[in-house]
PDB file of C-alpha atoms (C1' of nucleotides) in Angstrom:
ATOM      1  CA  MET J   1      26.844  53.232 139.510  1.00 62.00           C
ATOM      2  CA  THR J   2      23.095  53.184 139.343  1.00 85.00           C
ATOM      3  CA  GLU J   3      21.437  50.985 136.758  1.00 94.00           C
ATOM      4  CA  MET J   4      18.109  49.412 135.943  1.00 96.00           C
ATOM      5  CA  LEU J   5      16.747  46.315 134.295  1.00 97.00           C
ATOM      6  CA  LEU J   6      13.929  46.575 131.757  1.00 98.00           C
ATOM      7  CA  ALA J   7      11.793  43.509 131.160  1.00 97.00           C
ATOM      8  CA  VAL J   8      10.795  42.871 127.559  1.00 98.00           C
ATOM      9  CA  GLN J   9       8.197  40.417 126.383  1.00 96.00           C
ATOM     10  CA  GLN J  10       9.398  37.644 124.080  1.00 96.00           C
ATOM     11  CA  PRO J  11      10.088  37.492 121.217  1.00 97.00           C
ATOM     12  CA  PHE J  12      12.845  40.022 121.722  1.00 98.00           C
ATOM     13  CA  ASP J  13      16.445  39.942 120.550  1.00 98.00           C
ATOM     14  CA  PHE J  14      18.755  42.727 121.675  1.00 98.00           C
ATOM     15  CA  GLN J  15      21.491  41.597 119.268  1.00 97.00           C
ATOM     16  CA  GLU J  16      19.146  42.010 116.315  1.00 96.00           C
ATOM     17  CA  CYS J  17      18.397  45.550 117.430  1.00 97.00           C
ATOM     18  CA  LEU J  18      22.117  46.236 117.780  1.00 97.00           C
ATOM     19  CA  VAL J  19      22.741  45.042 114.240  1.00 95.00           C
ATOM     20  CA  PHE J  20      20.159  47.480 112.980  1.00 95.00           C
ATOM     21  CA  LEU J  21      21.635  50.299 115.047  1.00 96.00           C
ATOM     22  CA  SER J  22      25.060  49.524 113.588  1.00 95.00           C
ATOM     23  CA  ARG J  23      23.959  49.783 109.984  1.00 93.00           C
ATOM     24  CA  SER J  24      25.766  53.050 109.204  1.00 94.00           C
ATOM     25  CA  LYS J  25      29.316  53.939 110.108  1.00 93.00           C
ATOM     26  CA  GLN J  26      28.284  57.565 109.717  1.00 95.00           C
ATOM     27  CA  GLU J  27      25.706  57.501 112.512  1.00 97.00           C
ATOM     28  CA  VAL J  28      26.474  60.178 115.101  1.00 97.00           C
ATOM     29  CA  LEU J  29      23.562  59.880 117.521  1.00 98.00           C
ATOM     30  CA  HIS J  30      24.598  56.613 119.109  1.00 98.00           C
ATOM     31  CA  VAL J  31      27.702  54.471 119.363  1.00 97.00           C
ATOM     32  CA  THR J  32      27.569  50.689 119.163  1.00 97.00           C
ATOM     33  CA  THR J  33      29.994  47.946 120.175  1.00 96.00           C
ATOM     34  CA  PRO J  34      29.369  44.257 119.468  1.00 96.00           C
ATOM     35  CA  ASP J  35      27.203  44.033 122.594  1.00 96.00           C
ATOM     36  CA  THR J  36      26.279  47.532 123.724  1.00 98.00           C
ATOM     37  CA  VAL J  37      24.895  50.800 122.471  1.00 98.00           C
ATOM     38  CA  ARG J  38      25.521  54.189 124.039  1.00 98.00           C
ATOM     39  CA  LYS J  39      23.398  57.258 123.502  1.00 98.00           C
ATOM     40  CA  LEU J  40      23.425  60.758 124.925  1.00 98.00           C
ATOM     41  CA  MET J  41      19.890  61.533 126.082  1.00 98.00           C
ATOM     42  CA  ARG J  42      18.453  64.917 126.985  1.00 98.00           C
ATOM     43  CA  ILE J  43      16.497  64.624 130.214  1.00 98.00           C
ATOM     44  CA  GLY J  44      15.156  68.041 131.130  1.00 96.00           C
ATOM     45  CA  GLU J  45      18.213  70.256 130.855  1.00 95.00           C
ATOM     46  CA  ARG J  46      20.719  67.471 131.534  1.00 98.00           C
ATOM     47  CA  LEU J  47      22.572  65.429 128.957  1.00 98.00           C
ATOM     48  CA  ILE J  48      22.928  61.920 130.359  1.00 98.00           C
ATOM     49  CA  LEU J  49      25.013  59.187 128.783  1.00 98.00           C
ATOM     50  CA  VAL J  50      23.055  55.928 128.691  1.00 98.00           C
ATOM     51  CA  GLU J  51      24.423  52.492 127.854  1.00 98.00           C
ATOM     52  CA  LEU J  52      22.240  49.504 126.990  1.00 98.00           C
ATOM     53  CA  GLN J  53      23.275  45.873 127.331  1.00 98.00           C
ATOM     54  CA  GLY J  54      21.308  42.760 126.457  1.00 97.00           C
ATOM     55  CA  GLU J  55      20.463  40.284 129.181  1.00 94.00           C
ATOM     56  CA  GLN J  56      18.102  37.339 128.616  1.00 90.00           C
ATOM     57  CA  GLY J  57      14.746  38.912 127.926  1.00 90.00           C
ATOM     58  CA  HIS J  58      15.823  42.168 129.516  1.00 97.00           C
ATOM     59  CA  ILE J  59      17.785  45.264 128.730  1.00 98.00           C
ATOM     60  CA  ARG J  60      20.240  46.430 131.339  1.00 98.00           C
ATOM     61  CA  VAL J  61      20.496  50.217 131.396  1.00 98.00           C
ATOM     62  CA  VAL J  62      23.674  51.611 132.921  1.00 98.00           C
ATOM     63  CA  PHE J  63      24.970  55.142 133.364  1.00 98.00           C
ATOM     64  CA  PRO J  64      28.711  55.081 132.800  1.00 96.00           C
ATOM     65  CA  VAL J  65      29.476  58.507 134.265  1.00 96.00           C
ATOM     66  CA  ASP J  66      26.320  60.081 135.696  1.00 97.00           C
ATOM     67  CA  ASP J  67      24.335  59.999 138.888  1.00 96.00           C
ATOM     68  CA  VAL J  68      20.720  59.701 137.918  1.00 97.00           C
ATOM     69  CA  SER J  69      17.651  60.453 140.038  1.00 96.00           C
ATOM     70  CA  GLU J  70      14.550  58.279 140.240  1.00 96.00           C
ATOM     71  CA  MET J  71      12.581  60.730 138.142  1.00 97.00           C
ATOM     72  CA  GLU J  72      15.281  60.904 135.506  1.00 97.00           C
ATOM     73  CA  MET J  73      15.413  57.119 135.387  1.00 97.00           C
ATOM     74  CA  GLU J  74      11.692  57.027 134.675  1.00 97.00           C
ATOM     75  CA  SER J  75      12.161  59.389 131.730  1.00 98.00           C
ATOM     76  CA  ILE J  76      15.069  57.353 130.459  1.00 98.00           C
ATOM     77  CA  GLU J  77      13.093  54.137 130.691  1.00 98.00           C
ATOM     78  CA  ARG J  78      10.246  55.751 128.746  1.00 98.00           C
ATOM     79  CA  GLY J  79      12.717  57.006 126.147  1.00 98.00           C
ATOM     80  CA  VAL J  80      14.392  53.622 125.729  1.00 98.00           C
ATOM     81  CA  ARG J  81      11.069  51.784 125.524  1.00 98.00           C
ATOM     82  CA  ASP J  82       9.862  54.171 122.826  1.00 98.00           C
ATOM     83  CA  TRP J  83      13.167  54.142 120.953  1.00 98.00           C
ATOM     84  CA  LEU J  84      13.287  50.336 120.668  1.00 98.00           C
ATOM     85  CA  ASP J  85       9.520  49.701 120.687  1.00 98.00           C
ATOM     86  CA  LEU J  86       9.832  47.487 123.755  1.00 98.00           C
ATOM     87  CA  ASP J  87       6.175  47.598 124.813  1.00 98.00           C
ATOM     88  CA  ARG J  88       4.982  45.718 121.747  1.00 98.00           C
ATOM     89  CA  ASP J  89       3.737  42.146 121.697  1.00 98.00           C
ATOM     90  CA  LEU J  90       5.215  40.725 118.481  1.00 98.00           C
ATOM     91  CA  THR J  91       3.446  37.377 118.709  1.00 98.00           C
ATOM     92  CA  PRO J  92       0.603  38.367 116.347  1.00 98.00           C
ATOM     93  CA  PHE J  93       3.097  39.748 113.838  1.00 98.00           C
ATOM     94  CA  GLU J  94       5.003  36.473 113.819  1.00 98.00           C
ATOM     95  CA  ALA J  95       1.790  34.488 113.500  1.00 98.00           C
ATOM     96  CA  MET J  96       0.644  36.673 110.610  1.00 97.00           C
ATOM     97  CA  GLY J  97       3.976  36.465 108.816  1.00 97.00           C
ATOM     98  CA  ALA J  98       4.634  32.758 109.288  1.00 96.00           C
ATOM     99  CA  GLU J  99       2.946  31.865 105.992  1.00 94.00           C
ATOM    100  CA  ASP J 100       3.890  35.030 104.101  1.00 97.00           C
ATOM    101  CA  GLU J 101       6.311  34.426 101.237  1.00 95.00           C
ATOM    102  CA  LEU J 102       8.092  37.738 101.819  1.00 97.00           C
ATOM    103  CA  LEU J 103       8.050  37.897 105.595  1.00 98.00           C
ATOM    104  CA  ALA J 104       8.450  34.306 106.731  1.00 98.00           C
ATOM    105  CA  PRO J 105      12.192  34.053 105.997  1.00 97.00           C
ATOM    106  CA  LEU J 106      12.851  37.489 107.507  1.00 97.00           C
ATOM    107  CA  ILE J 107      10.957  36.746 110.704  1.00 97.00           C
ATOM    108  CA  GLU J 108      12.866  33.508 110.956  1.00 97.00           C
ATOM    109  CA  ALA J 109      16.220  35.231 110.400  1.00 96.00           C
ATOM    110  CA  HIS J 110      15.621  38.280 112.608  1.00 97.00           C
ATOM    111  CA  ARG J 111      13.254  37.007 115.268  1.00 97.00           C
ATOM    112  CA  GLY J 112      12.836  39.562 118.025  1.00 97.00           C
ATOM    113  CA  LEU J 113      13.901  42.604 116.011  1.00 98.00           C
ATOM    114  CA  ARG J 114      11.970  45.688 117.050  1.00 98.00           C
ATOM    115  CA  MET J 115      10.871  48.656 114.933  1.00 98.00           C
ATOM    116  CA  ILE J 116      13.560  51.086 115.998  1.00 98.00           C
ATOM    117  CA  GLY J 117      12.592  54.718 115.736  1.00 97.00           C
ATOM    118  CA  PHE J 118      13.043  58.328 116.709  1.00 98.00           C
ATOM    119  CA  PRO J 119      10.964  59.313 119.720  1.00 98.00           C
ATOM    120  CA  ASP J 120      11.711  62.995 119.094  1.00 98.00           C
ATOM    121  CA  LEU J 121       9.309  64.476 116.534  1.00 98.00           C
ATOM    122  CA  PHE J 122      11.699  67.150 115.298  1.00 98.00           C
ATOM    123  CA  GLU J 123      14.378  64.539 114.720  1.00 98.00           C
ATOM    124  CA  ALA J 124      11.994  62.169 112.947  1.00 98.00           C
ATOM    125  CA  LEU J 125      10.665  64.844 110.596  1.00 98.00           C
ATOM    126  CA  THR J 126      14.079  66.350 109.905  1.00 98.00           C
ATOM    127  CA  TRP J 127      15.673  62.984 109.189  1.00 98.00           C
ATOM    128  CA  ALA J 128      12.820  61.990 106.908  1.00 98.00           C
ATOM    129  CA  ILE J 129      13.057  65.228 104.948  1.00 98.00           C
ATOM    130  CA  ILE J 130      16.837  65.026 104.677  1.00 98.00           C
ATOM    131  CA  GLY J 131      16.436  61.523 103.273  1.00 97.00           C
ATOM    132  CA  GLN J 132      13.968  62.454 100.554  1.00 97.00           C
ATOM    133  CA  GLN J 133      15.232  61.644  97.074  1.00 96.00           C
ATOM    134  CA  ILE J 134      18.910  61.243  97.958  1.00 96.00           C
ATOM    135  CA  THR J 135      21.004  58.198  98.799  1.00 95.00           C
ATOM    136  CA  LEU J 136      21.010  57.096 102.433  1.00 95.00           C
ATOM    137  CA  SER J 137      24.730  57.552 102.482  1.00 95.00           C
ATOM    138  CA  PHE J 138      24.482  61.196 101.453  1.00 96.00           C
ATOM    139  CA  ALA J 139      21.621  61.671 103.913  1.00 97.00           C
ATOM    140  CA  TYR J 140      23.864  60.457 106.746  1.00 97.00           C
ATOM    141  CA  THR J 141      26.565  62.891 105.640  1.00 97.00           C
ATOM    142  CA  ILE J 142      24.154  65.808 105.832  1.00 97.00           C
ATOM    143  CA  LYS J 143      22.740  64.665 109.160  1.00 98.00           C
ATOM    144  CA  ARG J 144      26.225  64.414 110.611  1.00 97.00           C
ATOM    145  CA  ARG J 145      27.059  67.965 109.528  1.00 97.00           C
ATOM    146  CA  PHE J 146      23.755  69.209 110.947  1.00 98.00           C
ATOM    147  CA  VAL J 147      24.254  67.473 114.291  1.00 98.00           C
ATOM    148  CA  GLU J 148      27.884  68.520 114.608  1.00 97.00           C
ATOM    149  CA  ARG J 149      27.035  72.145 113.907  1.00 98.00           C
ATOM    150  CA  TYR J 150      23.806  72.589 115.868  1.00 98.00           C
ATOM    151  CA  GLY J 151      23.569  69.658 118.265  1.00 98.00           C
ATOM    152  CA  GLU J 152      24.989  69.440 121.773  1.00 98.00           C
ATOM    153  CA  GLN J 153      27.886  67.262 122.749  1.00 98.00           C
ATOM    154  CA  ARG J 154      29.611  65.653 125.681  1.00 98.00           C
ATOM    155  CA  VAL J 155      33.022  64.097 125.620  1.00 98.00           C
ATOM    156  CA  VAL J 156      33.357  60.962 127.757  1.00 97.00           C
ATOM    157  CA  GLU J 157      36.515  58.893 127.928  1.00 95.00           C
ATOM    158  CA  GLY J 158      37.834  60.714 124.866  1.00 96.00           C
ATOM    159  CA  ARG J 159      34.772  59.947 122.787  1.00 96.00           C
ATOM    160  CA  THR J 160      32.258  62.580 121.653  1.00 97.00           C
ATOM    161  CA  TYR J 161      28.548  61.875 122.046  1.00 98.00           C
ATOM    162  CA  TRP J 162      25.948  64.086 120.361  1.00 98.00           C
ATOM    163  CA  THR J 163      22.301  64.958 120.764  1.00 98.00           C
ATOM    164  CA  PHE J 164      20.083  65.952 117.885  1.00 98.00           C
ATOM    165  CA  PRO J 165      19.702  69.755 117.523  1.00 98.00           C
ATOM    166  CA  ARG J 166      16.790  71.276 119.420  1.00 98.00           C
ATOM    167  CA  ALA J 167      14.053  72.911 117.404  1.00 98.00           C
ATOM    168  CA  GLU J 168      14.661  76.145 119.341  1.00 98.00           C
ATOM    169  CA  ARG J 169      18.167  76.324 117.940  1.00 98.00           C
ATOM    170  CA  ILE J 170      17.061  75.828 114.338  1.00 98.00           C
ATOM    171  CA  ALA J 171      13.943  78.023 114.394  1.00 98.00           C
ATOM    172  CA  SER J 172      15.918  81.260 114.151  1.00 97.00           C
ATOM    173  CA  LEU J 173      18.220  80.176 111.297  1.00 97.00           C
ATOM    174  CA  GLU J 174      18.084  81.467 107.755  1.00 96.00           C
ATOM    175  CA  PRO J 175      17.932  78.844 104.996  1.00 96.00           C
ATOM    176  CA  GLU J 176      21.412  79.920 103.852  1.00 96.00           C
ATOM    177  CA  ALA J 177      22.867  78.518 107.061  1.00 97.00           C
ATOM    178  CA  LEU J 178      21.631  75.045 106.129  1.00 97.00           C
ATOM    179  CA  ARG J 179      22.509  75.465 102.470  1.00 96.00           C
ATOM    180  CA  GLU J 180      26.123  75.571 103.644  1.00 95.00           C
ATOM    181  CA  LEU J 181      25.693  72.023 104.911  1.00 96.00           C
ATOM    182  CA  GLN J 182      24.351  70.998 101.469  1.00 96.00           C
ATOM    183  CA  PHE J 183      20.687  70.956 102.318  1.00 97.00           C
ATOM    184  CA  SER J 184      18.681  71.927  99.240  1.00 96.00           C
ATOM    185  CA  ARG J 185      17.069  75.347  99.516  1.00 95.00           C
ATOM    186  CA  ARG J 186      13.631  73.778  99.817  1.00 96.00           C
ATOM    187  CA  LYS J 187      14.608  71.300 102.507  1.00 97.00           C
ATOM    188  CA  ALA J 188      16.271  74.093 104.473  1.00 97.00           C
ATOM    189  CA  GLU J 189      13.015  76.040 104.408  1.00 97.00           C
ATOM    190  CA  TYR J 190      10.906  73.049 105.371  1.00 98.00           C
ATOM    191  CA  ILE J 191      13.067  72.172 108.342  1.00 98.00           C
ATOM    192  CA  ILE J 192      13.247  75.724 109.664  1.00 98.00           C
ATOM    193  CA  ASP J 193       9.472  76.050 109.295  1.00 98.00           C
ATOM    194  CA  ILE J 194       8.987  72.827 111.249  1.00 98.00           C
ATOM    195  CA  ALA J 195      11.397  74.016 113.943  1.00 98.00           C
ATOM    196  CA  GLN J 196       9.318  77.198 114.270  1.00 98.00           C
ATOM    197  CA  GLU J 197       6.075  75.249 114.509  1.00 98.00           C
ATOM    198  CA  ILE J 198       7.482  73.014 117.209  1.00 98.00           C
ATOM    199  CA  THR J 199       8.955  75.936 119.122  1.00 98.00           C
ATOM    200  CA  GLY J 200       5.644  77.774 118.847  1.00 98.00           C
ATOM    201  CA  GLU J 201       3.840  74.628 119.999  1.00 97.00           C
ATOM    202  CA  THR J 202       1.501  74.634 117.023  1.00 97.00           C
ATOM    203  CA  LEU J 203       3.035  71.232 116.346  1.00 98.00           C
ATOM    204  CA  SER J 204       3.654  68.876 119.272  1.00 98.00           C
ATOM    205  CA  LYS J 205       4.050  65.158 119.642  1.00 98.00           C
ATOM    206  CA  SER J 206       2.358  65.020 123.009  1.00 97.00           C
ATOM    207  CA  ALA J 207      -0.704  66.825 121.650  1.00 98.00           C
ATOM    208  CA  LEU J 208      -0.893  64.528 118.629  1.00 98.00           C
ATOM    209  CA  GLN J 209      -0.288  61.292 120.515  1.00 97.00           C
ATOM    210  CA  SER J 210      -3.808  61.175 121.898  1.00 96.00           C
ATOM    211  CA  GLN J 211      -5.272  61.360 118.391  1.00 97.00           C
ATOM    212  CA  SER J 212      -6.027  58.633 115.872  1.00 97.00           C
ATOM    213  CA  SER J 213      -3.452  57.640 113.256  1.00 96.00           C
ATOM    214  CA  THR J 214      -5.677  59.129 110.591  1.00 96.00           C
ATOM    215  CA  ASP J 215      -5.752  62.488 112.344  1.00 97.00           C
ATOM    216  CA  ILE J 216      -2.018  62.477 113.030  1.00 97.00           C
ATOM    217  CA  ARG J 217      -1.409  61.672 109.378  1.00 97.00           C
ATOM    218  CA  GLN J 218      -3.626  64.549 108.267  1.00 97.00           C
ATOM    219  CA  ARG J 219      -1.780  66.937 110.570  1.00 97.00           C
ATOM    220  CA  LEU J 220       1.606  65.789 109.251  1.00 98.00           C
ATOM    221  CA  LEU J 221       0.474  66.098 105.623  1.00 97.00           C
ATOM    222  CA  ALA J 222      -0.448  69.726 106.273  1.00 97.00           C
ATOM    223  CA  ILE J 223       3.234  70.507 106.857  1.00 97.00           C
ATOM    224  CA  ARG J 224       5.113  71.823 103.831  1.00 97.00           C
ATOM    225  CA  GLY J 225       7.689  69.255 102.814  1.00 97.00           C
ATOM    226  CA  VAL J 226       5.688  66.341 104.209  1.00 98.00           C
ATOM    227  CA  GLY J 227       4.013  64.104 101.646  1.00 97.00           C
ATOM    228  CA  GLU J 228       2.575  60.621 101.938  1.00 97.00           C
ATOM    229  CA  TRP J 229       5.912  58.886 102.288  1.00 98.00           C
ATOM    230  CA  THR J 230       7.163  61.196 105.033  1.00 98.00           C
ATOM    231  CA  ALA J 231       3.874  61.108 106.946  1.00 98.00           C
ATOM    232  CA  ASP J 232       3.839  57.309 106.976  1.00 98.00           C
ATOM    233  CA  TYR J 233       7.534  57.129 107.806  1.00 98.00           C
ATOM    234  CA  VAL J 234       7.074  59.444 110.789  1.00 98.00           C
ATOM    235  CA  LEU J 235       4.002  57.505 111.938  1.00 98.00           C
ATOM    236  CA  MET J 236       6.155  54.389 111.954  1.00 98.00           C
ATOM    237  CA  LYS J 237       9.298  55.792 113.457  1.00 98.00           C
ATOM    238  CA  CYS J 238       7.992  58.409 115.884  1.00 98.00           C
ATOM    239  CA  PHE J 239       4.424  57.428 116.728  1.00 98.00           C
ATOM    240  CA  GLN J 240       5.198  53.686 116.745  1.00 98.00           C
ATOM    241  CA  ASP J 241       2.307  52.974 114.411  1.00 98.00           C
ATOM    242  CA  ALA J 242       2.861  49.351 113.397  1.00 98.00           C
ATOM    243  CA  SER J 243       0.311  49.701 110.600  1.00 97.00           C
ATOM    244  CA  ALA J 244       1.781  52.762 108.884  1.00 98.00           C
ATOM    245  CA  PHE J 245       2.795  51.886 105.353  1.00 97.00           C
ATOM    246  CA  PRO J 246       5.177  54.042 103.273  1.00 97.00           C
ATOM    247  CA  ILE J 247       4.034  52.245 100.184  1.00 96.00           C
ATOM    248  CA  ALA J 248       6.052  54.189  97.612  1.00 96.00           C
ATOM    249  CA  ASP J 249       9.356  53.734  99.451  1.00 97.00           C
ATOM    250  CA  VAL J 250      12.122  52.737  97.049  1.00 96.00           C
ATOM    251  CA  GLY J 251      13.915  50.748  99.722  1.00 96.00           C
ATOM    252  CA  LEU J 252      10.766  48.712 100.302  1.00 97.00           C
ATOM    253  CA  HIS J 253      10.509  48.082  96.569  1.00 96.00           C
ATOM    254  CA  GLN J 254      14.146  47.044  96.371  1.00 95.00           C
ATOM    255  CA  ALA J 255      13.713  44.688  99.280  1.00 96.00           C
ATOM    256  CA  ILE J 256      10.647  43.047  97.756  1.00 96.00           C
ATOM    257  CA  GLN J 257      12.444  42.637  94.449  1.00 95.00           C
ATOM    258  CA  HIS J 258      15.409  41.142  96.238  1.00 93.00           C
ATOM    259  CA  GLN J 259      13.308  38.736  98.303  1.00 95.00           C
ATOM    260  CA  LEU J 260      11.432  37.524  95.223  1.00 94.00           C
ATOM    261  CA  GLY J 261      14.492  37.444  92.993  1.00 93.00           C
ATOM    262  CA  THR J 262      12.605  39.200  90.211  1.00 92.00           C
ATOM    263  CA  ALA J 263      14.164  41.224  87.422  1.00 90.00           C
ATOM    264  CA  LYS J 264      12.068  44.325  88.056  1.00 90.00           C
ATOM    265  CA  LYS J 265      10.905  46.205  91.080  1.00 92.00           C
ATOM    266  CA  PRO J 266       7.231  45.722  91.967  1.00 94.00           C
ATOM    267  CA  THR J 267       4.642  48.287  90.923  1.00 92.00           C
ATOM    268  CA  ILE J 268       2.786  50.265  93.562  1.00 92.00           C
ATOM    269  CA  GLU J 269      -0.264  48.097  92.922  1.00 92.00           C
ATOM    270  CA  GLU J 270       1.725  44.940  93.574  1.00 94.00           C
ATOM    271  CA  VAL J 271       3.100  46.394  96.809  1.00 95.00           C
ATOM    272  CA  ARG J 272      -0.416  47.328  97.830  1.00 95.00           C
ATOM    273  CA  ARG J 273      -1.525  43.742  97.268  1.00 94.00           C
ATOM    274  CA  TYR J 274       1.230  42.361  99.490  1.00 95.00           C
ATOM    275  CA  GLY J 275       0.235  44.898 102.116  1.00 96.00           C
ATOM    276  CA  GLU J 276      -3.305  43.575 102.166  1.00 95.00           C
ATOM    277  CA  SER J 277      -2.150  40.415 103.893  1.00 95.00           C
ATOM    278  CA  TRP J 278      -0.180  42.394 106.505  1.00 97.00           C
ATOM    279  CA  GLN J 279      -3.174  44.203 107.968  1.00 96.00           C
ATOM    280  CA  GLY J 280      -2.227  46.032 111.112  1.00 97.00           C
ATOM    281  CA  TRP J 281       1.457  45.172 110.679  1.00 98.00           C
ATOM    282  CA  GLU J 282       2.377  46.968 107.465  1.00 98.00           C
ATOM    283  CA  GLY J 283       4.946  49.089 109.297  1.00 98.00           C
ATOM    284  CA  TYR J 284       6.648  46.078 110.855  1.00 98.00           C
ATOM    285  CA  ALA J 285       6.623  44.281 107.513  1.00 98.00           C
ATOM    286  CA  THR J 286       8.259  47.307 105.903  1.00 98.00           C
ATOM    287  CA  PHE J 287      10.818  47.525 108.682  1.00 98.00           C
ATOM    288  CA  TYR J 288      11.786  43.857 108.357  1.00 97.00           C
ATOM    289  CA  LEU J 289      12.048  44.245 104.588  1.00 97.00           C
ATOM    290  CA  TRP J 290      14.350  47.238 105.080  1.00 96.00           C
ATOM    291  CA  ARG J 291      16.399  45.093 107.406  1.00 96.00           C
ATOM    292  CA  SER J 292      16.881  42.570 104.595  1.00 95.00           C
ATOM    293  CA  LEU J 293      18.754  45.207 102.595  1.00 93.00           C
ATOM    294  CA  TYR J 294      21.562  45.446 105.132  1.00 85.00           C
ATOM    295  CA  GLY J 295      22.787  41.883 104.757  1.00 69.00           C
ATOM    296  CA  ASN J 296      24.215  40.341 107.885  1.00 62.00           C
ATOM    297  CA  VAL J 297      26.265  43.406 108.759  1.00 53.00           C
TER     298      VAL J 297
ATOM    299  C1'  DG V   1      29.184  59.504  82.606  1.00 70.76           C
ATOM    300  C1'  DG V   2      24.421  58.588  83.054  1.00 70.76           C
ATOM    301  C1'  DC V   3      21.039  57.095  86.108  1.00 70.76           C
ATOM    302  C1'  DC V   4      19.219  56.573  90.436  1.00 70.76           C
ATOM    303  C1'  DA V   5      18.687  57.979  95.298  1.00 70.76           C
ATOM    304  C1'  DG V   6      14.335  55.800 102.030  1.00 70.76           C
ATOM    305  C1'  DG V   7      10.037  62.487  97.482  1.00 70.76           C
ATOM    306  C1'  DC V   8       7.714  66.901  97.457  1.00 70.76           C
ATOM    307  C1'  DT V   9       5.794  71.129  95.655  1.00 70.76           C
ATOM    308  C1'  DA V  10       3.906  74.081  92.338  1.00 70.76           C
ATOM    309  C1'  DG V  11       1.900  74.594  88.068  1.00 70.76           C
ATOM    310  C1'  DC V  12      -0.920  72.908  84.634  1.00 70.76           C
ATOM    311  C1'  DA V  13      -4.679  70.204  82.142  1.00 70.76           C
TER     312       DA V  13
ATOM    313  C1'  DT H   1      -7.872  64.321  90.388  1.00 70.76           C
ATOM    314  C1'  DG H   2      -3.881  63.322  87.874  1.00 70.76           C
ATOM    315  C1'  DC H   3       0.566  64.312  85.520  1.00 70.76           C
ATOM    316  C1'  DT H   4       5.208  66.492  85.196  1.00 70.76           C
ATOM    317  C1'  DA H   5       9.293  69.619  85.594  1.00 70.76           C
ATOM    318  C1'  DG H   6      12.479  71.049  88.803  1.00 70.76           C
ATOM    319  C1'  DC H   7      15.001  70.516  92.796  1.00 70.76           C
ATOM    320  C1'  DA H   8      20.372  69.334  94.179  1.00 70.76           C
ATOM    321  C1'  DT H   9      24.190  66.450  94.539  1.00 70.76           C
ATOM    322  C1'  DG H  10      26.454  62.172  95.926  1.00 70.76           C
ATOM    323  C1'  DG H  11      27.169  57.299  94.847  1.00 70.76           C
ATOM    324  C1'  DC H  12      27.763  53.530  91.918  1.00 70.76           C
TER     325       DC H  12
END
DNA sequence: GGCCAGGCTAGCA
DNA sequence: TGCTAGCATGGC
């Protein structure tokens, strides 16, 4: 069995990342145990099962059932590093947050947690749009139906692992096909449009990655179905922009209310004021505040 | 059973 | 530029 060891700069805590990855029992795109996570990754045309284990400042990557070439391992390492934001130095974030009334207790409690995302642009946009204006729980239900109908699967040791549907597969659908899965008519249209743009390469992560956050944001906002919240969410979760700030997010508002123990949720203006002291780390602050909503899992 | 969900668009002033 | 109805249905 081939494997590799990825070094990660401190502070880093694999267990904290695992807790986040375990937050929904309905998740279909990875499978966690108390000390591992498994994910089916598309590398070229292959579907490779990848398992991650924590190991003192490292992540051990093992391949339970596959032989993996050097080139494939490089892609997998890139994918894992992007997924778990491993190339980030969190020291400045911790220094910034040490005196912050909202962040200090969260940084203390979850030291080493990384901003876990979705390296695939189609997945990030689709998940964000599914999640608009519905409960997370319902969003997971819809995502599961979508993945189980249009994704690809491999069964290993009696367990089914799934990949997110490819844009190519979705581009040719009619909205009615997604309506069956309880997407709203509008969301069905948005997602099919996005699939067509990605397939036609008028929208591509690699092309956008070289641009500034401002330009990426503008490009995302030009997509039907993508407003400010979605653009900032995708900047955070797909483009690893630690300063992206989905300021109107209800989960963020709930978390702030909860941390402060106030009777009401903060206004947008109040959230904006908190954000002013997080300069450059608004995305991480938001992510840690989201984390506070999941209890100790 | 009513209100709220990890919002956005189109239409209007 | 700013405001609002409508979307669409589950969860609590």
